[in-house]
Amino acid sequence: MRLELPARAERFGANLFYQVQKIYELDGGLHLDDEFSSPFHVIQQIPQDKLHEIEQDMAIVIPVKDERLRLLEGVLCGIPHACMPIIVSNSKREHVDRYAMERNMIDTFCRYAKKKYVIAHQRSLELAELFRQGDYPHLLDEEGLVRNGKAEGMLAGIVLAKLLGKKYVGFIDADNFFPGSVFEYSSIYAAGFAQSKTPYSMTRIQWHSKPKVVGSDLFFAKWGRVSRITNHYLNMLLSHYTGFETELVRTGNAGEHALSMPLALLLDYTTGFSIETYHFVNMMEKFGGILDCPYPEVLKAGVEIFQVESRNPHLHEASKGNDHIREMIEYSLAALYHSKLCPANAQKEILLELKRQKIIGKGATPVIAHRYPALINMNFDAANRVADWAKHSNFVPA
Ligand code: GDP
Ligand code: CO
């Protein structure tokens, strides 16, 4: 890949948030090009061999809930061969067993492609047992099973990736229409990690555009309502502490993101649509130098956050309507509102925004999302004894 060097960045304690990087070539050549040995350039080359090296250590977690099999198959097809897909499904098992259909399709696909994979049902006993043995009961509900929800599926995915010895974990939704964009996202994740100088890093994708039909034409929208609002308030929080107004944060709702394993294990997570926004808030809380940080080694090494603009348009299953958007806005802003870092004036503005959007009424405060503490304290050795997941790649738990 050939992409811009991130010349500008905002520092917030140990966090380095880089500006959005533009891609010049998706395939930037197999080996390092001599021309890049000169220090004077604005574009960098990350050769394919470097991307491949990282992809071997990367799992791609695909959260699935009752998506069309054809779309899911397209997503599998876009994942580079070296990356291991981990499918965490919360699809129906009653009446029509959607999960069995997914398993069959994925198993056949991966046999043909000779590709390793792991699939687990979010509500399976085996997955729940892993968290019970690993002494991480937070993810389990009254029935003793992993809670419902996309964020919960993502957490389970991180843990499976860790048990499989992966160093990086990326997320890609199952309802993506373009295998080409899935391929691009995976390469971008690897390119982000190739640039990082610390073990604690994250890559977030800014969608190039989301095509919509307006009248009889295609319109390539850049910003959705949710991300416009979320980014505005995240930038406000950043500006409050740095004293300089900024617009650098562009990926406050990036569902498409990847984390290095050491960072993935240190962050706290929230449920629902706030999980991606809360990454930023939690990194500012944990590594911002304002609140206590129990991890001096992270403060020393630093945390790097890359934002890369994809070239493919993003097209996924048709939007789930206005309520879905309102819920996303509320959860995203709630993640900021309830943070100890959020100053009173920003809280006031958030309340005004939510009222203006008719999301909350007078006198109300935004929801408090369920929170999951960092996975670092989980007992992975004990969890590992539940099943040999590495041996289980190409294996389908019941
Ligand atoms: P949107 O793209 O933000 O509108 O959200 P989607 O409804 O498309 O969900 C994003 C991804 O998460 C899709 O691949 C869904 O199938 C998946 N998903 C949604 N809910 C759950 C869940 O409870 N568990 C799991 N494992 N995946 C889910
Ligand atoms: Co979607």
PDB file of N, CA, C and O in Angstrom, residues 291-356:
ATOM      1  N   LEU A 291      -6.465  11.330  34.580  1.00  0.00           N
ATOM      2  CA  LEU A 291      -6.907  10.402  35.612  1.00  0.00           C
ATOM      3  C   LEU A 291      -5.762   9.408  35.858  1.00  0.00           C
ATOM      4  O   LEU A 291      -4.818   9.341  35.079  1.00  0.00           O
ATOM      5  N   ASP A 292      -5.882   8.643  36.937  1.00  0.00           N
ATOM      6  CA  ASP A 292      -4.825   7.681  37.263  1.00  0.00           C
ATOM      7  C   ASP A 292      -4.668   6.634  36.168  1.00  0.00           C
ATOM      8  O   ASP A 292      -5.653   6.181  35.602  1.00  0.00           O
ATOM      9  N   CYS A 293      -3.412   6.267  35.915  1.00  0.00           N
ATOM     10  CA  CYS A 293      -3.173   5.197  34.943  1.00  0.00           C
ATOM     11  C   CYS A 293      -2.430   4.066  35.635  1.00  0.00           C
ATOM     12  O   CYS A 293      -1.309   4.257  36.116  1.00  0.00           O
ATOM     13  N   PRO A 294      -3.063   2.898  35.725  1.00  0.00           N
ATOM     14  CA  PRO A 294      -2.396   1.775  36.399  1.00  0.00           C
ATOM     15  C   PRO A 294      -1.335   1.092  35.531  1.00  0.00           C
ATOM     16  O   PRO A 294      -0.756   0.107  35.946  1.00  0.00           O
ATOM     17  N   TYR A 295      -1.120   1.618  34.349  1.00  0.00           N
ATOM     18  CA  TYR A 295      -0.190   0.939  33.428  1.00  0.00           C
ATOM     19  C   TYR A 295       0.951   1.867  33.013  1.00  0.00           C
ATOM     20  O   TYR A 295       0.937   2.422  31.909  1.00  0.00           O
ATOM     21  N   PRO A 296       1.958   2.020  33.871  1.00  0.00           N
ATOM     22  CA  PRO A 296       3.055   2.937  33.539  1.00  0.00           C
ATOM     23  C   PRO A 296       3.773   2.546  32.247  1.00  0.00           C
ATOM     24  O   PRO A 296       4.267   3.402  31.522  1.00  0.00           O
ATOM     25  N   GLU A 297       3.796   1.233  31.950  1.00  0.00           N
ATOM     26  CA  GLU A 297       4.512   0.793  30.735  1.00  0.00           C
ATOM     27  C   GLU A 297       3.833   1.355  29.481  1.00  0.00           C
ATOM     28  O   GLU A 297       4.489   1.626  28.480  1.00  0.00           O
ATOM     29  N   VAL A 298       2.512   1.550  29.551  1.00  0.00           N
ATOM     30  CA  VAL A 298       1.802   2.093  28.383  1.00  0.00           C
ATOM     31  C   VAL A 298       2.120   3.582  28.242  1.00  0.00           C
ATOM     32  O   VAL A 298       2.338   4.079  27.136  1.00  0.00           O
ATOM     33  N   LEU A 299       2.152   4.273  29.376  1.00  0.00           N
ATOM     34  CA  LEU A 299       2.474   5.700  29.320  1.00  0.00           C
ATOM     35  C   LEU A 299       3.850   5.891  28.698  1.00  0.00           C
ATOM     36  O   LEU A 299       4.079   6.840  27.949  1.00  0.00           O
ATOM     37  N   LYS A 300       4.747   4.988  29.000  1.00  0.00           N
ATOM     38  CA  LYS A 300       6.112   5.093  28.491  1.00  0.00           C
ATOM     39  C   LYS A 300       6.160   4.793  26.990  1.00  0.00           C
ATOM     40  O   LYS A 300       6.778   5.526  26.219  1.00  0.00           O
ATOM     41  N   ALA A 301       5.484   3.729  26.602  1.00  0.00           N
ATOM     42  CA  ALA A 301       5.551   3.298  25.189  1.00  0.00           C
ATOM     43  C   ALA A 301       4.675   4.155  24.285  1.00  0.00           C
ATOM     44  O   ALA A 301       4.970   4.359  23.113  1.00  0.00           O
ATOM     45  N   GLY A 302       3.562   4.669  24.818  1.00  0.00           N
ATOM     46  CA  GLY A 302       2.641   5.478  24.016  1.00  0.00           C
ATOM     47  C   GLY A 302       1.592   4.623  23.322  1.00  0.00           C
ATOM     48  O   GLY A 302       1.743   3.403  23.167  1.00  0.00           O
ATOM     49  N   VAL A 303       0.507   5.292  22.933  1.00  0.00           N
ATOM     50  CA  VAL A 303      -0.597   4.631  22.229  1.00  0.00           C
ATOM     51  C   VAL A 303      -0.782   5.382  20.917  1.00  0.00           C
ATOM     52  O   VAL A 303      -0.817   6.616  20.907  1.00  0.00           O
ATOM     53  N   GLU A 304      -0.869   4.646  19.821  1.00  0.00           N
ATOM     54  CA  GLU A 304      -1.028   5.300  18.514  1.00  0.00           C
ATOM     55  C   GLU A 304      -2.360   4.932  17.882  1.00  0.00           C
ATOM     56  O   GLU A 304      -2.718   3.752  17.816  1.00  0.00           O
ATOM     57  N   ILE A 305      -3.055   5.952  17.402  1.00  0.00           N
ATOM     58  CA  ILE A 305      -4.354   5.722  16.767  1.00  0.00           C
ATOM     59  C   ILE A 305      -4.282   6.241  15.336  1.00  0.00           C
ATOM     60  O   ILE A 305      -4.102   7.439  15.095  1.00  0.00           O
ATOM     61  N   PHE A 306      -4.412   5.308  14.391  1.00  0.00           N
ATOM     62  CA  PHE A 306      -4.368   5.672  12.976  1.00  0.00           C
ATOM     63  C   PHE A 306      -5.785   5.749  12.428  1.00  0.00           C
ATOM     64  O   PHE A 306      -6.630   4.920  12.765  1.00  0.00           O
ATOM     65  N   GLN A 307      -6.022   6.741  11.587  1.00  0.00           N
ATOM     66  CA  GLN A 307      -7.308   6.844  10.904  1.00  0.00           C
ATOM     67  C   GLN A 307      -6.997   6.853   9.403  1.00  0.00           C
ATOM     68  O   GLN A 307      -6.240   7.697   8.928  1.00  0.00           O
ATOM     69  N   VAL A 308      -7.559   5.914   8.694  1.00  0.00           N
ATOM     70  CA  VAL A 308      -7.253   5.800   7.259  1.00  0.00           C
ATOM     71  C   VAL A 308      -8.548   5.865   6.461  1.00  0.00           C
ATOM     72  O   VAL A 308      -9.539   5.231   6.825  1.00  0.00           O
ATOM     73  N   GLU A 309      -8.500   6.636   5.395  1.00  0.00           N
ATOM     74  CA  GLU A 309      -9.684   6.756   4.543  1.00  0.00           C
ATOM     75  C   GLU A 309      -9.674   5.656   3.486  1.00  0.00           C
ATOM     76  O   GLU A 309      -8.730   5.555   2.706  1.00  0.00           O
ATOM     77  N   SER A 310     -10.721   4.856   3.472  1.00  0.00           N
ATOM     78  CA  SER A 310     -10.794   3.778   2.484  1.00  0.00           C
ATOM     79  C   SER A 310     -11.117   4.356   1.115  1.00  0.00           C
ATOM     80  O   SER A 310     -11.601   5.476   1.001  1.00  0.00           O
ATOM     81  N   ARG A 311     -10.834   3.591   0.078  1.00  0.00           N
ATOM     82  CA  ARG A 311     -11.120   4.049  -1.296  1.00  0.00           C
ATOM     83  C   ARG A 311     -12.422   3.461  -1.823  1.00  0.00           C
ATOM     84  O   ARG A 311     -13.064   4.032  -2.676  1.00  0.00           O
ATOM     85  N   ASN A 312     -12.779   2.294  -1.324  1.00  0.00           N
ATOM     86  CA  ASN A 312     -14.032   1.690  -1.773  1.00  0.00           C
ATOM     87  C   ASN A 312     -15.211   2.387  -1.104  1.00  0.00           C
ATOM     88  O   ASN A 312     -15.138   2.746   0.064  1.00  0.00           O
ATOM     89  N   PRO A 313     -16.303   2.537  -1.811  1.00  0.00           N
ATOM     90  CA  PRO A 313     -17.507   3.005  -1.132  1.00  0.00           C
ATOM     91  C   PRO A 313     -17.992   1.928  -0.167  1.00  0.00           C
ATOM     92  O   PRO A 313     -17.718   0.743  -0.375  1.00  0.00           O
ATOM     93  N   HIS A 314     -18.662   2.347   0.877  1.00  0.00           N
ATOM     94  CA  HIS A 314     -19.161   1.386   1.853  1.00  0.00           C
ATOM     95  C   HIS A 314     -20.644   1.153   1.639  1.00  0.00           C
ATOM     96  O   HIS A 314     -21.438   2.082   1.726  1.00  0.00           O
ATOM     97  N   LEU A 315     -20.978  -0.073   1.357  1.00  0.00           N
ATOM     98  CA  LEU A 315     -22.401  -0.359   1.165  1.00  0.00           C
ATOM     99  C   LEU A 315     -22.761  -1.571   2.004  1.00  0.00           C
ATOM    100  O   LEU A 315     -22.190  -2.645   1.831  1.00  0.00           O
ATOM    101  N   HIS A 316     -23.656  -1.363   2.947  1.00  0.00           N
ATOM    102  CA  HIS A 316     -24.094  -2.505   3.751  1.00  0.00           C
ATOM    103  C   HIS A 316     -25.606  -2.599   3.709  1.00  0.00           C
ATOM    104  O   HIS A 316     -26.272  -1.794   3.064  1.00  0.00           O
ATOM    105  N   GLU A 317     -26.131  -3.622   4.372  1.00  0.00           N
ATOM    106  CA  GLU A 317     -27.568  -3.877   4.368  1.00  0.00           C
ATOM    107  C   GLU A 317     -28.305  -2.589   4.744  1.00  0.00           C
ATOM    108  O   GLU A 317     -27.878  -1.868   5.643  1.00  0.00           O
ATOM    109  N   ALA A 318     -29.419  -2.358   4.048  1.00  0.00           N
ATOM    110  CA  ALA A 318     -30.133  -1.082   4.189  1.00  0.00           C
ATOM    111  C   ALA A 318     -30.314  -0.683   5.652  1.00  0.00           C
ATOM    112  O   ALA A 318     -30.513  -1.535   6.507  1.00  0.00           O
ATOM    113  N   SER A 319     -30.189   0.593   5.891  1.00  0.00           N
ATOM    114  CA  SER A 319     -30.242   1.156   7.239  1.00  0.00           C
ATOM    115  C   SER A 319     -31.517   0.725   7.970  1.00  0.00           C
ATOM    116  O   SER A 319     -32.566   0.524   7.378  1.00  0.00           O
ATOM    117  N   LYS A 320     -31.337   0.573   9.271  1.00  0.00           N
ATOM    118  CA  LYS A 320     -32.445   0.058  10.073  1.00  0.00           C
ATOM    119  C   LYS A 320     -33.392   1.162  10.561  1.00  0.00           C
ATOM    120  O   LYS A 320     -34.130   0.988  11.517  1.00  0.00           O
ATOM    121  N   GLY A 321     -33.348   2.329   9.900  1.00  0.00           N
ATOM    122  CA  GLY A 321     -34.350   3.357  10.192  1.00  0.00           C
ATOM    123  C   GLY A 321     -33.926   4.406  11.191  1.00  0.00           C
ATOM    124  O   GLY A 321     -32.832   4.367  11.748  1.00  0.00           O
ATOM    125  N   ASN A 322     -34.848   5.335  11.420  1.00  0.00           N
ATOM    126  CA  ASN A 322     -34.563   6.513  12.209  1.00  0.00           C
ATOM    127  C   ASN A 322     -34.312   6.204  13.684  1.00  0.00           C
ATOM    128  O   ASN A 322     -33.464   6.819  14.321  1.00  0.00           O
ATOM    129  N   ASP A 323     -35.038   5.234  14.216  1.00  0.00           N
ATOM    130  CA  ASP A 323     -34.859   4.885  15.630  1.00  0.00           C
ATOM    131  C   ASP A 323     -33.447   4.389  15.882  1.00  0.00           C
ATOM    132  O   ASP A 323     -32.829   4.687  16.901  1.00  0.00           O
ATOM    133  N   HIS A 324     -32.941   3.614  14.910  1.00  0.00           N
ATOM    134  CA  HIS A 324     -31.586   3.070  14.996  1.00  0.00           C
ATOM    135  C   HIS A 324     -30.585   4.237  15.070  1.00  0.00           C
ATOM    136  O   HIS A 324     -29.671   4.223  15.897  1.00  0.00           O
ATOM    137  N   ILE A 325     -30.802   5.255  14.234  1.00  0.00           N
ATOM    138  CA  ILE A 325     -29.905   6.413  14.206  1.00  0.00           C
ATOM    139  C   ILE A 325     -29.969   7.184  15.525  1.00  0.00           C
ATOM    140  O   ILE A 325     -28.949   7.551  16.100  1.00  0.00           O
ATOM    141  N   ARG A 326     -31.182   7.378  16.024  1.00  0.00           N
ATOM    142  CA  ARG A 326     -31.341   8.114  17.282  1.00  0.00           C
ATOM    143  C   ARG A 326     -30.680   7.367  18.436  1.00  0.00           C
ATOM    144  O   ARG A 326     -30.028   7.952  19.289  1.00  0.00           O
ATOM    145  N   GLU A 327     -30.816   6.054  18.414  1.00  0.00           N
ATOM    146  CA  GLU A 327     -30.208   5.255  19.472  1.00  0.00           C
ATOM    147  C   GLU A 327     -28.680   5.354  19.396  1.00  0.00           C
ATOM    148  O   GLU A 327     -27.993   5.456  20.407  1.00  0.00           O
ATOM    149  N   MET A 328     -28.166   5.327  18.169  1.00  0.00           N
ATOM    150  CA  MET A 328     -26.717   5.432  18.000  1.00  0.00           C
ATOM    151  C   MET A 328     -26.201   6.763  18.519  1.00  0.00           C
ATOM    152  O   MET A 328     -25.170   6.825  19.179  1.00  0.00           O
ATOM    153  N   ILE A 329     -26.935   7.835  18.207  1.00  0.00           N
ATOM    154  CA  ILE A 329     -26.504   9.156  18.679  1.00  0.00           C
ATOM    155  C   ILE A 329     -26.527   9.196  20.201  1.00  0.00           C
ATOM    156  O   ILE A 329     -25.569   9.635  20.849  1.00  0.00           O
ATOM    157  N   GLU A 330     -27.610   8.697  20.778  1.00  0.00           N
ATOM    158  CA  GLU A 330     -27.704   8.751  22.237  1.00  0.00           C
ATOM    159  C   GLU A 330     -26.570   7.966  22.902  1.00  0.00           C
ATOM    160  O   GLU A 330     -25.894   8.468  23.798  1.00  0.00           O
ATOM    161  N   TYR A 331     -26.351   6.738  22.434  1.00  0.00           N
ATOM    162  CA  TYR A 331     -25.307   5.920  23.057  1.00  0.00           C
ATOM    163  C   TYR A 331     -23.922   6.526  22.869  1.00  0.00           C
ATOM    164  O   TYR A 331     -23.101   6.502  23.768  1.00  0.00           O
ATOM    165  N   SER A 332     -23.677   7.058  21.665  1.00  0.00           N
ATOM    166  CA  SER A 332     -22.342   7.619  21.413  1.00  0.00           C
ATOM    167  C   SER A 332     -22.096   8.824  22.309  1.00  0.00           C
ATOM    168  O   SER A 332     -21.029   8.954  22.916  1.00  0.00           O
ATOM    169  N   LEU A 333     -23.089   9.708  22.399  1.00  0.00           N
ATOM    170  CA  LEU A 333     -22.890  10.900  23.224  1.00  0.00           C
ATOM    171  C   LEU A 333     -22.909  10.557  24.712  1.00  0.00           C
ATOM    172  O   LEU A 333     -22.235  11.213  25.516  1.00  0.00           O
ATOM    173  N   ALA A 334     -23.653   9.512  25.076  1.00  0.00           N
ATOM    174  CA  ALA A 334     -23.679   9.087  26.479  1.00  0.00           C
ATOM    175  C   ALA A 334     -22.285   8.652  26.932  1.00  0.00           C
ATOM    176  O   ALA A 334     -21.887   8.884  28.072  1.00  0.00           O
ATOM    177  N   ALA A 335     -21.542   8.019  26.005  1.00  0.00           N
ATOM    178  CA  ALA A 335     -20.190   7.568  26.343  1.00  0.00           C
ATOM    179  C   ALA A 335     -19.321   8.754  26.762  1.00  0.00           C
ATOM    180  O   ALA A 335     -18.499   8.658  27.670  1.00  0.00           O
ATOM    181  N   LEU A 336     -19.532   9.888  26.113  1.00  0.00           N
ATOM    182  CA  LEU A 336     -18.778  11.092  26.459  1.00  0.00           C
ATOM    183  C   LEU A 336     -19.338  11.747  27.714  1.00  0.00           C
ATOM    184  O   LEU A 336     -18.604  12.139  28.614  1.00  0.00           O
ATOM    185  N   TYR A 337     -20.648  11.877  27.729  1.00  0.00           N
ATOM    186  CA  TYR A 337     -21.346  12.602  28.799  1.00  0.00           C
ATOM    187  C   TYR A 337     -20.982  12.044  30.169  1.00  0.00           C
ATOM    188  O   TYR A 337     -20.741  12.771  31.109  1.00  0.00           O
ATOM    189  N   HIS A 338     -20.957  10.712  30.282  1.00  0.00           N
ATOM    190  CA  HIS A 338     -20.753  10.094  31.585  1.00  0.00           C
ATOM    191  C   HIS A 338     -19.279   9.927  31.948  1.00  0.00           C
ATOM    192  O   HIS A 338     -18.972   9.357  32.992  1.00  0.00           O
ATOM    193  N   SER A 339     -18.386  10.397  31.103  1.00  0.00           N
ATOM    194  CA  SER A 339     -16.966  10.265  31.427  1.00  0.00           C
ATOM    195  C   SER A 339     -16.560  11.297  32.475  1.00  0.00           C
ATOM    196  O   SER A 339     -17.020  12.436  32.453  1.00  0.00           O
ATOM    197  N   LYS A 340     -15.646  10.869  33.353  1.00  0.00           N
ATOM    198  CA  LYS A 340     -15.123  11.803  34.367  1.00  0.00           C
ATOM    199  C   LYS A 340     -14.391  12.958  33.709  1.00  0.00           C
ATOM    200  O   LYS A 340     -14.177  14.001  34.310  1.00  0.00           O
ATOM    201  N   LEU A 341     -13.975  12.748  32.473  1.00  0.00           N
ATOM    202  CA  LEU A 341     -13.222  13.794  31.782  1.00  0.00           C
ATOM    203  C   LEU A 341     -14.123  14.861  31.175  1.00  0.00           C
ATOM    204  O   LEU A 341     -13.648  15.917  30.776  1.00  0.00           O
ATOM    205  N   CYS A 342     -15.408  14.572  31.085  1.00  0.00           N
ATOM    206  CA  CYS A 342     -16.290  15.483  30.340  1.00  0.00           C
ATOM    207  C   CYS A 342     -16.567  16.745  31.160  1.00  0.00           C
ATOM    208  O   CYS A 342     -17.168  16.673  32.235  1.00  0.00           O
ATOM    209  N   PRO A 343     -16.119  17.905  30.694  1.00  0.00           N
ATOM    210  CA  PRO A 343     -16.337  19.137  31.462  1.00  0.00           C
ATOM    211  C   PRO A 343     -17.817  19.540  31.450  1.00  0.00           C
ATOM    212  O   PRO A 343     -18.559  19.143  30.546  1.00  0.00           O
ATOM    213  N   ALA A 344     -18.206  20.343  32.451  1.00  0.00           N
ATOM    214  CA  ALA A 344     -19.622  20.692  32.623  1.00  0.00           C
ATOM    215  C   ALA A 344     -20.196  21.361  31.368  1.00  0.00           C
ATOM    216  O   ALA A 344     -21.334  21.090  30.979  1.00  0.00           O
ATOM    217  N   ASN A 345     -19.401  22.231  30.727  1.00  0.00           N
ATOM    218  CA  ASN A 345     -19.969  22.927  29.553  1.00  0.00           C
ATOM    219  C   ASN A 345     -20.205  21.968  28.382  1.00  0.00           C
ATOM    220  O   ASN A 345     -21.185  22.109  27.649  1.00  0.00           O
ATOM    221  N   ALA A 346     -19.351  20.966  28.254  1.00  0.00           N
ATOM    222  CA  ALA A 346     -19.574  19.983  27.186  1.00  0.00           C
ATOM    223  C   ALA A 346     -20.797  19.135  27.517  1.00  0.00           C
ATOM    224  O   ALA A 346     -21.593  18.804  26.629  1.00  0.00           O
ATOM    225  N   GLN A 347     -20.962  18.808  28.793  1.00  0.00           N
ATOM    226  CA  GLN A 347     -22.153  18.042  29.205  1.00  0.00           C
ATOM    227  C   GLN A 347     -23.420  18.814  28.851  1.00  0.00           C
ATOM    228  O   GLN A 347     -24.393  18.263  28.357  1.00  0.00           O
ATOM    229  N   LYS A 348     -23.346  20.126  29.106  1.00  0.00           N
ATOM    230  CA  LYS A 348     -24.514  20.975  28.828  1.00  0.00           C
ATOM    231  C   LYS A 348     -24.826  20.957  27.326  1.00  0.00           C
ATOM    232  O   LYS A 348     -25.967  20.819  26.917  1.00  0.00           O
ATOM    233  N   GLU A 349     -23.778  21.062  26.533  1.00  0.00           N
ATOM    234  CA  GLU A 349     -23.993  21.072  25.075  1.00  0.00           C
ATOM    235  C   GLU A 349     -24.527  19.736  24.572  1.00  0.00           C
ATOM    236  O   GLU A 349     -25.332  19.686  23.653  1.00  0.00           O
ATOM    237  N   ILE A 350     -24.065  18.667  25.182  1.00  0.00           N
ATOM    238  CA  ILE A 350     -24.544  17.330  24.780  1.00  0.00           C
ATOM    239  C   ILE A 350     -26.032  17.202  25.087  1.00  0.00           C
ATOM    240  O   ILE A 350     -26.816  16.715  24.267  1.00  0.00           O
ATOM    241  N   LEU A 351     -26.404  17.678  26.270  1.00  0.00           N
ATOM    242  CA  LEU A 351     -27.839  17.624  26.623  1.00  0.00           C
ATOM    243  C   LEU A 351     -28.667  18.428  25.631  1.00  0.00           C
ATOM    244  O   LEU A 351     -29.719  17.978  25.171  1.00  0.00           O
ATOM    245  N   LEU A 352     -28.168  19.606  25.288  1.00  0.00           N
ATOM    246  CA  LEU A 352     -28.886  20.451  24.320  1.00  0.00           C
ATOM    247  C   LEU A 352     -29.039  19.742  22.984  1.00  0.00           C
ATOM    248  O   LEU A 352     -30.094  19.754  22.363  1.00  0.00           O
ATOM    249  N   GLU A 353     -27.939  19.121  22.562  1.00  0.00           N
ATOM    250  CA  GLU A 353     -27.952  18.389  21.281  1.00  0.00           C
ATOM    251  C   GLU A 353     -28.991  17.270  21.301  1.00  0.00           C
ATOM    252  O   GLU A 353     -29.778  17.108  20.363  1.00  0.00           O
ATOM    253  N   LEU A 354     -28.998  16.509  22.380  1.00  0.00           N
ATOM    254  CA  LEU A 354     -29.939  15.381  22.472  1.00  0.00           C
ATOM    255  C   LEU A 354     -31.391  15.864  22.524  1.00  0.00           C
ATOM    256  O   LEU A 354     -32.290  15.212  22.018  1.00  0.00           O
ATOM    257  N   LYS A 355     -31.583  17.024  23.128  1.00  0.00           N
ATOM    258  CA  LYS A 355     -32.946  17.574  23.165  1.00  0.00           C
ATOM    259  C   LYS A 355     -33.325  18.104  21.785  1.00  0.00           C
ATOM    260  O   LYS A 355     -34.431  17.898  21.309  1.00  0.00           O
ATOM    261  N   ARG A 356     -32.354  18.776  21.143  1.00  0.00           N
ATOM    262  CA  ARG A 356     -32.595  19.314  19.799  1.00  0.00           C
ATOM    263  C   ARG A 356     -32.969  18.194  18.828  1.00  0.00           C
ATOM    264  O   ARG A 356     -33.825  18.349  17.978  1.00  0.00           O
TER     265      ARG A 356
END
